[in-house]
Tab-separated table of C-alpha atoms and ligand atoms in Angstrom:
chain	number	residue	atom	x	y	z
X	724	MET	CA	8.033	-13.956	-71.279
X	725	GLN	CA	10.050	-17.147	-71.208
X	726	ARG	CA	11.702	-18.284	-74.462
X	727	THR	CA	12.217	-22.019	-74.896
X	728	ASP	CA	14.323	-23.270	-77.809
X	729	VAL	CA	12.486	-25.945	-79.858
X	730	ASN	CA	15.608	-28.119	-79.601
X	731	THR	CA	14.916	-28.696	-75.919
X	732	LEU	CA	11.792	-30.698	-76.846
X	733	GLY	CA	12.919	-32.403	-80.063
X	734	GLU	CA	10.543	-33.206	-82.926
X	735	PHE	CA	8.271	-35.624	-81.070
X	736	GLY	CA	8.343	-33.678	-77.814
X	737	LEU	CA	7.350	-30.574	-79.748
X	738	ILE	CA	4.422	-32.355	-81.447
X	739	ASP	CA	3.224	-33.673	-78.060
X	740	HIS	CA	3.557	-30.213	-76.538
X	741	LEU	CA	1.709	-28.353	-79.289
X	742	THR	CA	-1.115	-30.870	-79.613
X	743	ARG	CA	-1.682	-31.644	-75.910
X	744	ASP	CA	-4.922	-29.682	-75.602
X	745	PHE	CA	-6.944	-30.875	-78.561
X	746	PRO	CA	-9.566	-33.353	-77.386
X	747	LEU	CA	-11.415	-35.017	-80.290
X	748	ARG	CA	-14.931	-33.530	-80.481
X	749	GLN	CA	-16.362	-35.447	-83.396
X	750	ALA	CA	-17.569	-39.017	-83.023
X	751	SER	CA	-16.264	-39.614	-86.564
X	752	SER	CA	-12.659	-38.793	-85.519
X	753	ILE	CA	-11.662	-42.364	-84.710
X	754	LYS	CA	-7.922	-41.738	-84.569
X	755	GLY	CA	-6.306	-38.338	-84.183
X	756	ILE	CA	-2.639	-37.553	-83.657
X	757	GLY	CA	-0.149	-40.306	-82.893
X	758	ASP	CA	-0.285	-42.878	-85.682
X	759	ASP	CA	0.950	-42.992	-89.275
X	760	ALA	CA	-2.370	-41.526	-90.387
X	761	ALA	CA	-5.575	-40.156	-88.920
X	762	VAL	CA	-8.775	-42.200	-89.293
X	763	ILE	CA	-12.231	-40.784	-89.954
X	764	ASP	CA	-15.378	-42.871	-89.765
X	765	ASN	CA	-17.504	-42.576	-92.895
X	766	GLY	CA	-19.982	-45.357	-92.327
X	767	SER	CA	-18.969	-48.640	-93.930
X	768	LEU	CA	-15.508	-47.410	-94.931
X	769	CYS	CA	-13.075	-45.277	-92.997
X	770	THR	CA	-11.057	-42.463	-94.542
X	771	VAL	CA	-7.365	-42.456	-93.664
X	772	ILE	CA	-5.327	-39.245	-93.978
X	773	SER	CA	-1.617	-38.529	-93.732
X	774	THR	CA	0.479	-35.499	-94.639
X	775	ASP	CA	4.205	-34.840	-95.030
X	776	MET	CA	6.220	-31.767	-95.864
X	777	LEU	CA	9.560	-31.832	-97.660
X	778	VAL	CA	11.804	-28.777	-97.449
X	779	GLU	CA	14.740	-28.114	-99.761
X	780	GLY	CA	18.002	-28.192	-97.845
X	781	ILE	CA	16.462	-30.269	-95.030
X	782	HIS	CA	14.784	-33.247	-96.702
X	783	PHE	CA	16.235	-33.048	-100.191
X	784	ASP	CA	19.212	-31.609	-102.012
X	785	LEU	CA	18.611	-30.696	-105.630
X	786	SER	CA	22.312	-30.877	-106.455
X	787	TYR	CA	21.937	-34.671	-106.628
X	788	THR	CA	18.191	-35.282	-106.600
X	789	PRO	CA	16.585	-35.188	-110.050
X	790	LEU	CA	13.240	-33.348	-109.808
X	791	LYS	CA	11.431	-36.310	-111.319
X	792	HIS	CA	12.733	-38.565	-108.551
X	793	LEU	CA	11.815	-35.961	-105.956
X	794	GLY	CA	8.220	-35.849	-107.209
X	795	PHE	CA	7.977	-39.622	-107.125
X	796	LYS	CA	9.500	-39.897	-103.658
X	797	ALA	CA	7.363	-37.093	-102.197
X	798	VAL	CA	4.266	-39.101	-103.135
X	799	VAL	CA	5.653	-42.468	-102.061
X	800	VAL	CA	6.549	-41.352	-98.522
X	801	ASN	CA	2.932	-40.329	-97.987
X	802	LEU	CA	1.464	-43.482	-99.455
X	803	SER	CA	3.741	-45.473	-97.165
X	804	ASP	CA	1.944	-43.973	-94.132
X	805	ILE	CA	-1.441	-44.984	-95.580
X	806	TYR	CA	-0.264	-48.567	-96.184
X	807	ALA	CA	1.087	-48.603	-92.615
X	808	MET	CA	-2.562	-48.378	-91.466
X	809	ASN	CA	-3.339	-51.441	-93.652
X	810	ALA	CA	-5.351	-49.028	-95.819
X	811	LEU	CA	-5.266	-48.346	-99.557
X	812	PRO	CA	-4.436	-44.822	-100.794
X	813	LYS	CA	-6.900	-43.332	-103.287
X	814	GLN	CA	-6.136	-39.611	-103.681
X	815	ILE	CA	-3.378	-37.060	-103.077
X	816	VAL	CA	-3.278	-33.272	-102.870
X	817	VAL	CA	0.015	-31.502	-103.566
X	818	SER	CA	1.003	-28.059	-102.265
X	819	LEU	CA	4.071	-26.250	-103.518
X	820	ALA	CA	5.994	-23.186	-102.401
X	821	ILE	CA	8.598	-22.203	-105.023
X	822	SER	CA	11.041	-19.388	-105.632
X	823	ASN	CA	11.531	-17.913	-109.123
X	824	ARG	CA	14.655	-20.068	-109.432
X	825	PHE	CA	12.389	-22.833	-110.782
X	826	SER	CA	11.298	-22.750	-114.420
X	827	VAL	CA	8.118	-24.243	-115.815
X	828	GLU	CA	10.276	-26.963	-117.391
X	829	ALA	CA	11.769	-27.827	-114.002
X	830	LEU	CA	8.335	-28.030	-112.387
X	831	ASP	CA	7.131	-30.180	-115.305
X	832	GLU	CA	9.854	-32.644	-114.349
X	833	LEU	CA	8.702	-32.653	-110.731
X	834	TYR	CA	5.168	-33.389	-111.882
X	835	GLU	CA	6.386	-36.160	-114.195
X	836	GLY	CA	7.578	-37.908	-111.063
X	837	ILE	CA	4.301	-37.205	-109.276
X	838	ARG	CA	2.440	-38.574	-112.311
X	839	ALA	CA	4.603	-41.717	-112.388
X	840	ALA	CA	3.806	-42.373	-108.709
X	841	CYS	CA	0.079	-41.792	-109.280
X	842	GLU	CA	0.184	-44.371	-112.076
X	843	ALA	CA	2.295	-46.884	-110.193
X	844	TYR	CA	0.122	-46.751	-107.060
X	845	ASN	CA	-3.208	-46.113	-108.725
X	846	VAL	CA	-4.004	-42.839	-106.952
X	847	ASP	CA	-5.540	-39.610	-108.253
X	848	LEU	CA	-4.108	-36.123	-107.890
X	849	VAL	CA	-7.217	-34.147	-106.845
X	850	GLY	CA	-5.947	-30.770	-105.654
X	851	GLY	CA	-3.335	-28.706	-103.879
X	852	ASP	CA	-2.039	-25.179	-103.601
X	853	THR	CA	0.742	-23.177	-105.264
X	854	THR	CA	2.490	-20.199	-103.785
X	855	SER	CA	5.740	-18.300	-104.133
X	856	SER	CA	8.545	-18.576	-101.652
X	857	PRO	CA	11.476	-16.226	-101.047
X	858	LYS	CA	13.887	-19.133	-101.308
X	859	GLY	CA	14.000	-22.776	-102.378
X	860	MET	CA	11.194	-25.285	-102.682
X	861	THR	CA	8.795	-26.813	-100.177
X	862	ILE	CA	6.444	-29.659	-101.130
X	863	SER	CA	3.594	-30.714	-98.907
X	864	ILE	CA	1.583	-33.760	-99.890
X	865	THR	CA	-1.496	-35.172	-98.222
X	866	ALA	CA	-2.604	-38.699	-99.031
X	867	ILE	CA	-6.151	-39.930	-98.516
X	868	GLY	CA	-6.912	-43.621	-98.277
X	869	GLN	CA	-9.710	-46.025	-97.488
X	870	CYS	CA	-10.112	-49.049	-95.272
X	871	GLU	CA	-12.832	-51.213	-93.780
X	872	LYS	CA	-12.949	-50.411	-90.065
X	873	GLU	CA	-12.238	-54.033	-89.087
X	874	LEU	CA	-9.081	-54.134	-91.223
X	875	LEU	CA	-7.403	-51.005	-89.827
X	876	VAL	CA	-4.097	-51.659	-88.074
X	877	TYR	CA	-2.792	-49.153	-85.518
X	878	ARG	CA	0.555	-48.677	-83.828
X	879	SER	CA	-1.178	-49.513	-80.574
X	880	GLY	CA	-2.226	-53.166	-81.040
X	881	ALA	CA	0.947	-55.109	-80.194
X	882	LYS	CA	0.736	-57.609	-77.305
X	883	PRO	CA	3.474	-59.465	-75.386
X	884	GLY	CA	4.341	-62.647	-77.269
X	885	ASP	CA	3.641	-61.143	-80.713
X	886	LEU	CA	6.360	-61.601	-83.310
X	887	ILE	CA	8.042	-58.545	-84.819
X	888	CYS	CA	8.267	-58.629	-88.617
X	889	ILE	CA	9.968	-56.451	-91.231
X	890	THR	CA	9.072	-56.411	-94.933
X	891	GLY	CA	12.523	-55.867	-96.433
X	892	GLU	CA	16.156	-54.934	-96.077
X	893	LEU	CA	17.125	-51.840	-94.103
X	894	GLY	CA	19.987	-49.354	-94.135
X	895	GLY	CA	20.305	-49.067	-97.923
X	896	ALA	CA	18.703	-45.641	-98.262
X	897	TYR	CA	20.964	-44.154	-95.585
X	898	LEU	CA	24.075	-45.535	-97.293
X	899	GLY	CA	22.828	-44.220	-100.638
X	900	LEU	CA	22.635	-40.802	-99.023
X	901	GLN	CA	26.229	-41.154	-97.778
X	902	ILE	CA	27.423	-41.823	-101.359
X	903	LEU	CA	25.471	-38.879	-102.751
X	904	GLU	CA	26.765	-36.551	-100.036
X	905	ARG	CA	30.347	-37.716	-100.561
X	906	GLU	CA	30.168	-37.175	-104.319
X	907	LYS	CA	28.620	-33.746	-103.781
X	908	TYR	CA	31.480	-32.785	-101.494
X	909	ILE	CA	34.092	-34.037	-103.954
X	910	TRP	CA	32.367	-32.208	-106.799
X	911	GLN	CA	32.267	-28.967	-104.820
X	912	GLU	CA	35.994	-29.262	-104.167
X	913	ASN	CA	36.793	-30.149	-107.772
X	914	PRO	CA	34.022	-29.528	-110.333
X	915	GLU	CA	36.023	-31.289	-113.088
X	916	LEU	CA	35.626	-34.674	-111.430
X	917	GLN	CA	32.721	-36.835	-112.509
X	918	PRO	CA	30.697	-38.442	-109.707
X	919	ASP	CA	31.730	-41.978	-108.912
X	920	PHE	CA	28.823	-44.048	-107.690
X	921	GLU	CA	30.933	-47.252	-107.774
X	922	ASN	CA	28.009	-49.044	-109.390
X	923	GLN	CA	26.153	-48.603	-106.103
X	924	THR	CA	22.837	-48.535	-107.909
X	925	TYR	CA	21.196	-50.473	-105.069
X	926	ALA	CA	21.916	-47.969	-102.301
X	927	VAL	CA	21.550	-44.830	-104.430
X	928	GLY	CA	18.298	-46.236	-105.830
X	929	ARG	CA	16.979	-46.900	-102.314
X	930	GLN	CA	17.639	-43.246	-101.462
X	931	LEU	CA	16.440	-41.573	-104.654
X	932	LYS	CA	13.602	-43.833	-105.715
X	933	PRO	CA	12.029	-45.599	-102.734
X	934	GLU	CA	8.899	-47.718	-103.122
X	935	ALA	CA	6.019	-48.071	-100.654
X	936	ARG	CA	4.957	-51.642	-99.799
X	937	ARG	CA	1.586	-51.718	-101.501
X	938	ASP	CA	2.348	-55.321	-102.499
X	939	MET	CA	2.513	-56.375	-98.833
X	940	ILE	CA	-0.841	-54.844	-97.913
X	941	GLU	CA	-2.368	-56.630	-100.896
X	942	GLU	CA	-0.743	-59.916	-99.824
X	943	PHE	CA	-2.079	-59.516	-96.267
X	944	ARG	CA	-5.584	-59.227	-97.663
X	945	LYS	CA	-5.114	-62.191	-99.990
X	946	ILE	CA	-3.928	-64.556	-97.256
X	947	GLY	CA	-6.263	-63.159	-94.595
X	948	LEU	CA	-3.530	-61.867	-92.293
X	949	LYS	CA	-4.208	-58.894	-90.060
X	950	PRO	CA	-1.113	-57.666	-88.205
X	951	THR	CA	-1.724	-56.683	-84.584
X	952	SER	CA	0.174	-53.407	-85.066
X	953	MET	CA	2.077	-51.667	-87.847
X	954	ILE	CA	4.212	-48.603	-88.620
X	955	ASP	CA	6.303	-47.655	-91.634
X	956	ILE	CA	10.062	-47.397	-91.237
X	957	SER	CA	10.836	-43.805	-92.188
X	958	ASP	CA	13.224	-42.808	-89.389
X	959	GLY	CA	15.157	-46.039	-88.803
X	960	LEU	CA	14.039	-49.295	-87.188
X	961	ALA	CA	14.954	-48.317	-83.612
X	962	SER	CA	12.863	-45.148	-83.623
X	963	GLU	CA	9.857	-47.015	-85.076
X	964	VAL	CA	10.144	-49.813	-82.503
X	965	PHE	CA	9.986	-47.111	-79.810
X	966	HIS	CA	6.874	-45.521	-81.337
X	967	LEU	CA	5.160	-48.874	-81.641
X	968	CYS	CA	6.055	-49.909	-78.084
X	969	LYS	CA	4.974	-46.557	-76.657
X	970	GLN	CA	1.589	-46.669	-78.364
X	971	SER	CA	1.055	-50.346	-77.509
X	972	MET	CA	2.414	-49.942	-73.954
X	973	VAL	CA	4.735	-52.928	-74.369
X	974	GLY	CA	8.458	-53.694	-74.503
X	975	ALA	CA	10.383	-55.491	-77.240
X	976	LEU	CA	13.343	-57.740	-77.900
X	977	ILE	CA	15.045	-57.244	-81.271
X	978	GLU	CA	17.454	-59.918	-82.497
X	979	GLU	CA	20.343	-58.314	-84.334
X	980	SER	CA	20.628	-61.452	-86.456
X	981	GLY	CA	17.015	-60.983	-87.522
X	982	VAL	CA	17.442	-57.441	-88.842
X	983	PRO	CA	17.718	-57.770	-92.635
X	984	ILE	CA	20.545	-55.843	-94.284
X	985	ASN	CA	21.301	-56.080	-97.992
X	986	GLN	CA	24.714	-57.553	-98.798
X	987	GLU	CA	25.769	-54.597	-100.957
X	988	ALA	CA	24.697	-52.289	-98.142
X	989	GLN	CA	26.809	-54.281	-95.654
X	990	LEU	CA	29.939	-53.916	-97.801
X	991	LEU	CA	29.230	-50.256	-98.375
X	992	ALA	CA	28.785	-49.621	-94.640
X	993	LEU	CA	32.185	-51.121	-93.941
X	994	LYS	CA	33.714	-48.910	-96.658
X	995	PHE	CA	32.285	-45.850	-94.900
X	996	LYS	CA	33.558	-47.241	-91.575
X	997	LEU	CA	29.988	-47.534	-90.342
X	998	ASP	CA	28.480	-50.461	-88.497
X	999	PRO	CA	25.849	-52.038	-90.831
X	1000	ILE	CA	23.448	-52.654	-87.924
X	1001	THR	CA	23.683	-48.981	-86.894
X	1002	CYS	CA	22.697	-47.999	-90.444
X	1003	ALA	CA	19.688	-50.323	-90.262
X	1004	LEU	CA	18.649	-49.194	-86.766
X	1005	ASN	CA	19.274	-45.472	-87.081
X	1006	GLY	CA	19.464	-44.697	-90.804
X	1007	GLY	CA	16.158	-43.817	-92.353
X	1008	GLU	CA	13.998	-43.598	-95.430
X	1009	ASP	CA	13.806	-47.306	-96.190
X	1010	TYR	CA	9.989	-47.171	-96.191
X	1011	GLU	CA	9.621	-50.824	-95.315
X	1012	LEU	CA	6.868	-51.843	-92.900
X	1013	LEU	CA	7.414	-52.935	-89.311
X	1014	PHE	CA	4.495	-55.003	-88.029
X	1015	THR	CA	3.615	-57.503	-85.336
X	1016	ILE	CA	1.628	-60.724	-85.606
X	1017	ARG	CA	0.145	-63.201	-83.177
X	1018	PRO	CA	2.503	-66.196	-82.883
X	1019	GLU	CA	-0.105	-68.532	-84.434
X	1020	ASP	CA	-0.067	-66.433	-87.619
X	1021	ILE	CA	3.544	-67.426	-88.309
X	1022	GLU	CA	2.261	-70.124	-90.696
X	1023	LYS	CA	0.625	-67.457	-92.872
X	1024	VAL	CA	3.690	-65.224	-92.896
X	1025	LYS	CA	5.928	-68.088	-94.005
X	1026	TYR	CA	4.318	-67.999	-97.433
X	1027	LEU	CA	4.967	-64.300	-97.951
X	1028	PRO	CA	8.077	-63.282	-99.884
X	1029	ASP	CA	10.469	-60.878	-98.164
X	1030	ILE	CA	9.327	-61.137	-94.560
X	1031	TYR	CA	11.928	-61.186	-91.816
X	1032	ILE	CA	11.158	-62.071	-88.206
X	1033	ALA	CA	13.255	-59.695	-86.138
X	1034	GLY	CA	12.144	-60.287	-82.568
X	1035	GLU	CA	9.339	-60.473	-80.072
X	1036	ILE	CA	7.081	-58.132	-78.118
X	1037	LEU	CA	7.688	-58.177	-74.347
X	1038	GLU	CA	5.904	-56.787	-71.313
X	1039	ALA	CA	6.516	-53.045	-70.854
X	1040	LYS	CA	8.496	-53.704	-67.668
X	1041	ASP	CA	11.050	-55.742	-69.686
X	1042	GLY	CA	12.062	-52.651	-71.665
X	1043	ILE	CA	13.199	-52.362	-75.273
X	1044	LYS	CA	16.297	-54.464	-75.897
X	1045	ILE	CA	18.509	-55.738	-78.650
X	1046	ASN	CA	20.268	-59.091	-78.529
X	1047	THR	CA	23.523	-58.625	-80.480
X	1048	MET	CA	25.173	-61.240	-82.733
X	1049	GLY	CA	27.734	-61.643	-79.949
X	1050	GLY	CA	24.951	-62.615	-77.546
X	1051	ASN	CA	24.914	-59.420	-75.473
X	1052	LEU	CA	21.693	-57.803	-74.368
X	1053	HIS	CA	21.639	-53.993	-74.675
X	1054	ASP	CA	19.003	-51.300	-74.315
X	1055	LEU	CA	17.960	-50.261	-77.798
X	1056	LYS	CA	18.715	-46.606	-78.493
X	1057	ALA	CA	16.777	-44.527	-80.980
X	1058	GLN	CA	18.282	-41.467	-82.560
X	1059	GLY	CA	15.769	-40.927	-85.353
X	1060	TRP	CA	16.268	-37.856	-87.485
X	1061	VAL	CA	17.162	-34.562	-85.908
X	1062	HIS	CA	15.605	-31.796	-87.977
X	1063	PHE	CA	16.112	-28.700	-85.898
F	1138	ADP	P1	5.183	-40.060	-89.619
F	1138	ADP	O1	6.645	-40.195	-89.320
F	1138	ADP	O2	4.464	-41.359	-89.704
F	1138	ADP	O3	4.909	-39.155	-90.826
F	1138	ADP	P2	5.141	-38.025	-87.632
F	1138	ADP	O4	6.205	-38.488	-86.737
F	1138	ADP	O5	5.451	-36.957	-88.640
F	1138	ADP	O6	4.521	-39.292	-88.376
F	1138	ADP	O7	3.913	-37.509	-86.785
F	1138	ADP	C1	3.439	-38.197	-85.655
F	1138	ADP	C2	2.011	-37.778	-85.393
F	1138	ADP	O8	1.949	-36.391	-85.040
F	1138	ADP	C3	1.067	-37.938	-86.569
F	1138	ADP	O9	-0.172	-38.358	-86.079
F	1138	ADP	C4	0.983	-36.535	-87.152
F	1138	ADP	O10	-0.216	-36.334	-87.851
F	1138	ADP	C5	1.064	-35.676	-85.902
F	1138	ADP	N1	1.633	-34.323	-86.140
F	1138	ADP	C6	2.885	-34.019	-86.577
F	1138	ADP	N2	3.079	-32.684	-86.624
F	1138	ADP	C7	1.928	-32.105	-86.205
F	1138	ADP	C8	1.496	-30.746	-86.023
F	1138	ADP	N3	2.296	-29.711	-86.290
F	1138	ADP	N4	0.230	-30.545	-85.570
F	1138	ADP	C9	-0.589	-31.577	-85.319
F	1138	ADP	N5	-0.248	-32.882	-85.452
F	1138	ADP	C10	0.997	-33.163	-85.895
F	1139	MG	MG1	4.887	-43.202	-90.696
């Protein structure tokens, strides 16, 4: 039998490959694989479901991630996918695989973070599963949300001429990770040295304690704005623009000058000899929302805090481009995260 390495397909290629032969059989399965969350028709309201798994050593490093922060973040990344459907999360289930390295006290800390997120986002912990693991910790969280069918926003609704919007500054979480990794390395070389975070509370905070944009979804409802498409920015702006364009069968033009980057993050990028725009395009874990609106809705968006217009949707044949500050037009490249 032939043996194909999973690396040859990559994460998204692998998902496409494994799920290619699963036609939806139930009329209530409105949206299956391919968006931030699945959608199930329950009559007047739809149920929206998303799941994420975090593996120690791949998605988190406990040498610099306090367990309380990890618990909070593990919930937030799931809620972010529910908000990305323009839906409101209501419940979570949490499954844990743990080795005997973790004490009850340590797991209490993890659950303090989970509790804090449940309080902050008004969701209920309603179940899960606990099992032992030969090594490390794996956390899998599923979030369940609700939305009126008419209010759901998919990745697939963008049309040429729509404006591309972003809810907040990008790149910070990636730079926070660079600081944490650097300090870990220094500490491993010389355990007497104390970590030096250079007062980079912004970037480190973006990495360790991200927030999901519940406030934005609530604002949309208040002002009666329904984006034409939406996705959360978990893998870097470029990768998300590709997902959105693929699902909507359109192209896009991103203006480099329209991509919001925090000033502290800009300075930090230069210190690490990184290009700030590369951090925003290809870093990850900012958990802002990328969405598109009809051009006539620009008046509504103007009254929202924190919204940046970063470009325009084009016809598919025009490709996916970025117009740099220097005025050059390039093909946008998406690296995303490489897990394997
Ligand atoms: P996100 O980054 O928003 O969490 P992913 O990139 O993880 O989304 O997943 C893309 C889509 O593929 C989603 O609809 C997700 O539910 C689906 N998916 C991912 N892994 C699998 C799998 N092993 N089996 C079935 N569907 C999957
Ligand atoms: Mg997502």
